[in-house]
Amino acid sequence: MPIAVLDMNDAFIVGSHNFFLLDKAAAVFKRELPVDRWHILCHSAHPALPTRRIRRNRRWNERLAKIRPISLPAARIDTDSEPPEKTSDVFFVGEVAENSWVRRVGLSELEALRSKGLKIDIPHERLPHGEFLRRLSSAWLAWSPSGYSWECYRTAEAAQCLTVPVLNYPTVERHAPVREHEHVLLYDVTPGSLSSVIERGLSDKPRLRQMALDLRNHVLKYHLQEAMVDYVIDDTLHAADRRS
């Protein structure tokens, strides 16, 4: 019976106590898989960054070749057939001070945009789920920056609320990735990039409406929990067939 291993943690590393699973599995699915896969071995197979000795090792190359990226499985959200009127430009709610540096520096840019007259909706308290979805649906854009990991549930939530997410550029491999300008807006973390991307995006509301529709279709097709199950089963069976 082929074995699939799932690592759904926020951390980008793999601990040495799990190395045996890389040998037993037909396929390994990992969230937050670094674009240079060798980084998963930092402080486990190597005390720092894996060197050429490890990178040319046949066994390690075979192990890493088994890994596939996997996304956070999204829950289906019951939303109104007719989304509410858009009453804000950007919505964000989430931890900042005790979370990623990306959020801390980005928040100051949102506050600067508010001073320029944009309607920035940033609740300072935790919202009941229904109110969260209502205010998310009422915004043209949802800021969805990195937290403890790059990926965030807010992207799939915004998609089902027909709101376009604004994400910092990914640092990881992705499964069925959302695409820039087709589904989402992406920005780099240099000062001013977030503000510039938001202002350009808001200048073309019809385009945002089409992006929101395309994103919702993409998320419903590839990122719901049942789609993730199919992906894991299919890829594991195909990998087992290739090995036999």
GROMACS .gro file of C-alpha atoms in nm:
model
  244
    1MET     CA    1   0.000   0.000   0.000
    2PRO     CA    2   0.163   0.332  -0.103
    3ILE     CA    3   0.217   0.582   0.177
    4ALA     CA    4   0.153   0.956   0.153
    5VAL     CA    5   0.308   1.190   0.407
    6LEU     CA    6   0.155   1.531   0.476
    7ASP     CA    7   0.339   1.811   0.653
    8MET     CA    8   0.084   2.089   0.706
    9ASN     CA    9   0.290   2.291   0.955
   10ASP     CA   10   0.384   2.656   0.913
   11ALA     CA   11   0.756   2.579   0.951
   12PHE     CA   12   0.965   2.546   0.635
   13ILE     CA   13   1.208   2.291   0.785
   14VAL     CA   14   1.184   1.912   0.827
   15GLY     CA   15   1.313   1.771   1.154
   16SER     CA   16   1.564   1.487   1.152
   17HIS     CA   17   1.317   1.266   1.342
   18ASN     CA   18   1.100   1.265   1.026
   19PHE     CA   19   1.370   1.173   0.774
   20PHE     CA   20   1.263   0.806   0.776
   21LEU     CA   21   0.924   0.912   0.637
   22LEU     CA   22   1.094   1.053   0.329
   23ASP     CA   23   1.218   0.699   0.259
   24LYS     CA   24   0.892   0.516   0.330
   25ALA     CA   25   0.660   0.751   0.142
   26ALA     CA   26   0.568   0.728  -0.223
   27ALA     CA   27   0.493   1.100  -0.214
   28VAL     CA   28   0.541   1.375   0.043
   29PHE     CA   29   0.321   1.685   0.053
   30LYS     CA   30   0.459   1.987   0.233
   31ARG     CA   31   0.324   2.331   0.304
   32GLU     CA   32   0.569   2.622   0.306
   33LEU     CA   33   0.810   2.434   0.081
   34PRO     CA   34   1.100   2.676   0.017
   35VAL     CA   35   1.176   2.764  -0.343
   36ASP     CA   36   1.518   2.611  -0.274
   37ARG     CA   37   1.410   2.278  -0.127
   38TRP     CA   38   1.748   2.224   0.035
   39HIS     CA   39   1.651   2.483   0.294
   40ILE     CA   40   1.419   2.229   0.460
   41LEU     CA   41   1.737   2.064   0.591
   42CYS     CA   42   1.865   2.372   0.774
   43HIS     CA   43   1.948   2.286   1.137
   44SER     CA   44   1.855   1.920   1.082
   45ALA     CA   45   2.069   1.745   0.820
   46HIS     CA   46   2.311   2.038   0.844
   47PRO     CA   47   2.376   2.285   1.129
   48ALA     CA   48   2.331   2.576   0.887
   49LEU     CA   49   2.271   2.590   0.510
   50PRO     CA   50   2.317   2.250   0.340
   51THR     CA   51   2.645   2.240   0.152
   52ARG     CA   52   2.751   2.074  -0.174
   53ARG     CA   53   2.828   1.750   0.010
   54ILE     CA   54   2.460   1.707   0.092
   55ARG     CA   55   2.329   1.853  -0.233
   56ARG     CA   56   2.515   1.599  -0.446
   57ASN     CA   57   2.414   1.304  -0.228
   58ARG     CA   58   2.199   1.061  -0.431
   59ARG     CA   59   1.980   0.959  -0.139
   60TRP     CA   60   1.897   1.318  -0.050
   61ASN     CA   61   1.817   1.401  -0.411
   62GLU     CA   62   1.577   1.107  -0.425
   63ARG     CA   63   1.411   1.216  -0.101
   64LEU     CA   64   1.358   1.575  -0.211
   65ALA     CA   65   1.226   1.464  -0.549
   66LYS     CA   66   0.932   1.298  -0.370
   67ILE     CA   67   0.811   1.628  -0.225
   68ARG     CA   68   0.517   1.818  -0.370
   69PRO     CA   69   0.380   2.153  -0.254
   70ILE     CA   70   0.038   2.157  -0.093
   71SER     CA   71  -0.185   2.447   0.006
   72LEU     CA   72  -0.393   2.511   0.313
   73PRO     CA   73  -0.719   2.324   0.250
   74ALA     CA   74  -0.994   2.583   0.233
   75ALA     CA   75  -1.338   2.539   0.384
   76ARG     CA   76  -1.640   2.619   0.169
   77ILE     CA   77  -1.810   2.943   0.277
   78ASP     CA   78  -2.184   3.000   0.241
   79THR     CA   79  -2.211   3.346   0.087
   80ASP     CA   80  -2.500   3.543  -0.055
   81SER     CA   81  -2.566   3.490  -0.425
   82GLU     CA   82  -2.548   3.867  -0.466
   83PRO     CA   83  -2.238   4.010  -0.294
   84PRO     CA   84  -2.293   4.329  -0.092
   85GLU     CA   85  -2.209   4.670  -0.227
   86LYS     CA   86  -1.843   4.760  -0.205
   87THR     CA   87  -1.815   5.025   0.067
   88SER     CA   88  -1.441   5.014   0.144
   89ASP     CA   89  -1.124   4.999  -0.062
   90VAL     CA   90  -0.909   4.770   0.153
   91PHE     CA   91  -0.995   4.536   0.440
   92PHE     CA   92  -0.754   4.381   0.688
   93VAL     CA   93  -0.793   4.225   1.030
   94GLY     CA   94  -0.525   4.022   1.205
   95GLU     CA   95  -0.236   4.023   1.447
   96VAL     CA   96   0.040   4.269   1.368
   97ALA     CA   97   0.268   4.355   1.662
   98GLU     CA   98   0.329   3.992   1.760
   99ASN     CA   99   0.331   3.856   1.407
  100SER     CA  100   0.547   3.893   1.095
  101TRP     CA  101   0.759   4.196   1.013
  102VAL     CA  102   0.583   4.213   0.676
  103ARG     CA  103   0.260   4.302   0.855
  104ARG     CA  104   0.421   4.565   1.073
  105VAL     CA  105   0.575   4.763   0.787
  106GLY     CA  106   0.275   4.714   0.560
  107LEU     CA  107   0.027   4.846   0.815
  108SER     CA  108   0.199   5.186   0.815
  109GLU     CA  109   0.143   5.206   0.439
  110LEU     CA  110  -0.227   5.131   0.479
  111GLU     CA  111  -0.253   5.407   0.738
  112ALA     CA  112  -0.081   5.646   0.498
  113LEU     CA  113  -0.330   5.554   0.226
  114ARG     CA  114  -0.614   5.629   0.466
  115SER     CA  115  -0.473   5.977   0.521
  116LYS     CA  116  -0.486   6.024   0.142
  117GLY     CA  117  -0.860   5.954   0.141
  118LEU     CA  118  -0.882   5.581   0.068
  119LYS     CA  119  -1.140   5.386   0.267
  120ILE     CA  120  -0.930   5.147   0.473
  121ASP     CA  121  -1.126   4.912   0.700
  122ILE     CA  122  -0.903   4.782   0.982
  123PRO     CA  123  -1.100   4.655   1.283
  124HIS     CA  124  -0.901   4.666   1.606
  125GLU     CA  125  -1.089   4.381   1.770
  126ARG     CA  126  -1.168   4.023   1.679
  127LEU     CA  127  -1.485   4.008   1.469
  128PRO     CA  128  -1.764   3.750   1.486
  129HIS     CA  129  -1.733   3.526   1.182
  130GLY     CA  130  -2.047   3.660   1.013
  131GLU     CA  131  -1.934   4.021   1.057
  132PHE     CA  132  -1.586   3.931   0.932
  133LEU     CA  133  -1.730   3.785   0.611
  134ARG     CA  134  -1.964   4.083   0.563
  135ARG     CA  135  -1.685   4.338   0.589
  136LEU     CA  136  -1.452   4.125   0.379
  137SER     CA  137  -1.720   4.104   0.108
  138SER     CA  138  -1.774   4.480   0.124
  139ALA     CA  139  -1.414   4.562   0.028
  140TRP     CA  140  -1.258   4.576  -0.316
  141LEU     CA  141  -0.926   4.446  -0.185
  142ALA     CA  142  -0.819   4.233   0.111
  143TRP     CA  143  -0.463   4.273   0.236
  144SER     CA  144  -0.335   3.919   0.301
  145PRO     CA  145   0.030   3.948   0.409
  146SER     CA  146   0.256   3.673   0.538
  147GLY     CA  147   0.203   3.569   0.898
  148TYR     CA  148   0.406   3.295   1.062
  149SER     CA  149   0.410   3.141   0.714
  150TRP     CA  150   0.357   3.282   0.366
  151GLU     CA  151   0.019   3.123   0.304
  152CYS     CA  152  -0.295   3.243   0.478
  153TYR     CA  153  -0.658   3.129   0.500
  154ARG     CA  154  -0.766   3.484   0.413
  155THR     CA  155  -0.685   3.433   0.046
  156ALA     CA  156  -0.943   3.157   0.003
  157GLU     CA  157  -1.191   3.342   0.224
  158ALA     CA  158  -1.157   3.657   0.015
  159ALA     CA  159  -1.198   3.456  -0.304
  160GLN     CA  160  -1.535   3.322  -0.193
  161CYS     CA  161  -1.640   3.673  -0.089
  162LEU     CA  162  -1.548   3.812  -0.434
  163THR     CA  163  -1.276   4.034  -0.292
  164VAL     CA  164  -0.931   4.047  -0.454
  165PRO     CA  165  -0.642   3.963  -0.217
  166VAL     CA  166  -0.322   4.168  -0.206
  167LEU     CA  167  -0.028   3.939  -0.123
  168ASN     CA  168   0.343   3.991  -0.080
  169TYR     CA  169   0.541   3.787  -0.334
  170PRO     CA  170   0.560   3.416  -0.244
  171THR     CA  171   0.867   3.263  -0.089
  172VAL     CA  172   0.750   2.903  -0.138
  173GLU     CA  173   0.651   2.654  -0.406
  174ARG     CA  174   0.274   2.643  -0.451
  175HIS     CA  175   0.015   2.393  -0.567
  176ALA     CA  176  -0.233   2.524  -0.827
  177PRO     CA  177  -0.103   2.876  -0.759
  178VAL     CA  178  -0.310   3.189  -0.778
  179ARG     CA  179  -0.165   3.412  -1.050
  180GLU     CA  180  -0.071   3.778  -1.049
  181HIS     CA  181  -0.308   4.010  -1.241
  182GLU     CA  182  -0.539   3.716  -1.316
  183HIS     CA  183  -0.644   3.627  -0.960
  184VAL     CA  184  -0.455   3.846  -0.711
  185LEU     CA  185  -0.235   4.151  -0.674
  186LEU     CA  186   0.124   4.092  -0.563
  187TYR     CA  187   0.376   4.335  -0.417
  188ASP     CA  188   0.734   4.326  -0.298
  189VAL     CA  189   0.829   4.441   0.049
  190THR     CA  190   1.029   4.749  -0.049
  191PRO     CA  191   0.878   5.071   0.092
  192GLY     CA  192   0.598   5.206  -0.126
  193SER     CA  193   0.533   4.888  -0.324
  194LEU     CA  194   0.217   4.794  -0.133
  195SER     CA  195   0.071   5.144  -0.169
  196SER     CA  196   0.150   5.156  -0.539
  197VAL     CA  197  -0.008   4.817  -0.611
  198ILE     CA  198  -0.323   4.907  -0.418
  199GLU     CA  199  -0.367   5.242  -0.592
  200ARG     CA  200  -0.314   5.090  -0.937
  201GLY     CA  201  -0.555   4.809  -0.861
  202LEU     CA  202  -0.830   5.042  -0.741
  203SER     CA  203  -0.800   5.251  -1.057
  204ASP     CA  204  -0.969   4.973  -1.259
  205LYS     CA  205  -1.276   4.843  -1.073
  206PRO     CA  206  -1.421   4.640  -1.366
  207ARG     CA  207  -1.093   4.449  -1.385
  208LEU     CA  208  -1.109   4.380  -1.010
  209ARG     CA  209  -1.459   4.238  -1.050
  210GLN     CA  210  -1.340   3.995  -1.318
  211MET     CA  211  -1.033   3.897  -1.115
  212ALA     CA  212  -1.256   3.822  -0.815
  213LEU     CA  213  -1.478   3.594  -1.024
  214ASP     CA  214  -1.180   3.412  -1.174
  215LEU     CA  215  -1.020   3.370  -0.832
  216ARG     CA  216  -1.336   3.227  -0.679
  217ASN     CA  217  -1.363   2.969  -0.959
  218HIS     CA  218  -0.996   2.877  -0.915
  219VAL     CA  219  -1.023   2.831  -0.538
  220LEU     CA  220  -1.344   2.628  -0.561
  221LYS     CA  221  -1.182   2.400  -0.820
  222TYR     CA  222  -0.838   2.347  -0.665
  223HIS     CA  223  -0.820   2.458  -0.303
  224LEU     CA  224  -1.123   2.323  -0.118
  225GLN     CA  225  -1.065   2.033   0.119
  226GLU     CA  226  -1.214   1.772  -0.115
  227ALA     CA  227  -0.991   1.891  -0.402
  228MET     CA  228  -0.686   1.857  -0.176
  229VAL     CA  229  -0.782   1.498  -0.091
  230ASP     CA  230  -0.809   1.411  -0.462
  231TYR     CA  231  -0.472   1.575  -0.530
  232VAL     CA  232  -0.296   1.375  -0.257
  233ILE     CA  233  -0.452   1.043  -0.360
  234ASP     CA  234  -0.391   1.088  -0.734
  235ASP     CA  235  -0.030   1.203  -0.701
  236THR     CA  236   0.056   0.931  -0.450
  237LEU     CA  237  -0.085   0.655  -0.670
  238HIS     CA  238   0.095   0.792  -0.976
  239ALA     CA  239   0.421   0.813  -0.783
  240ALA     CA  240   0.378   0.453  -0.662
  241ASP     CA  241   0.312   0.335  -1.019
  242ARG     CA  242   0.633   0.499  -1.140
  243ARG     CA  243   0.834   0.324  -0.868
  244SER     CA  244   0.689  -0.023  -0.936
   0.00000   0.00000   0.00000
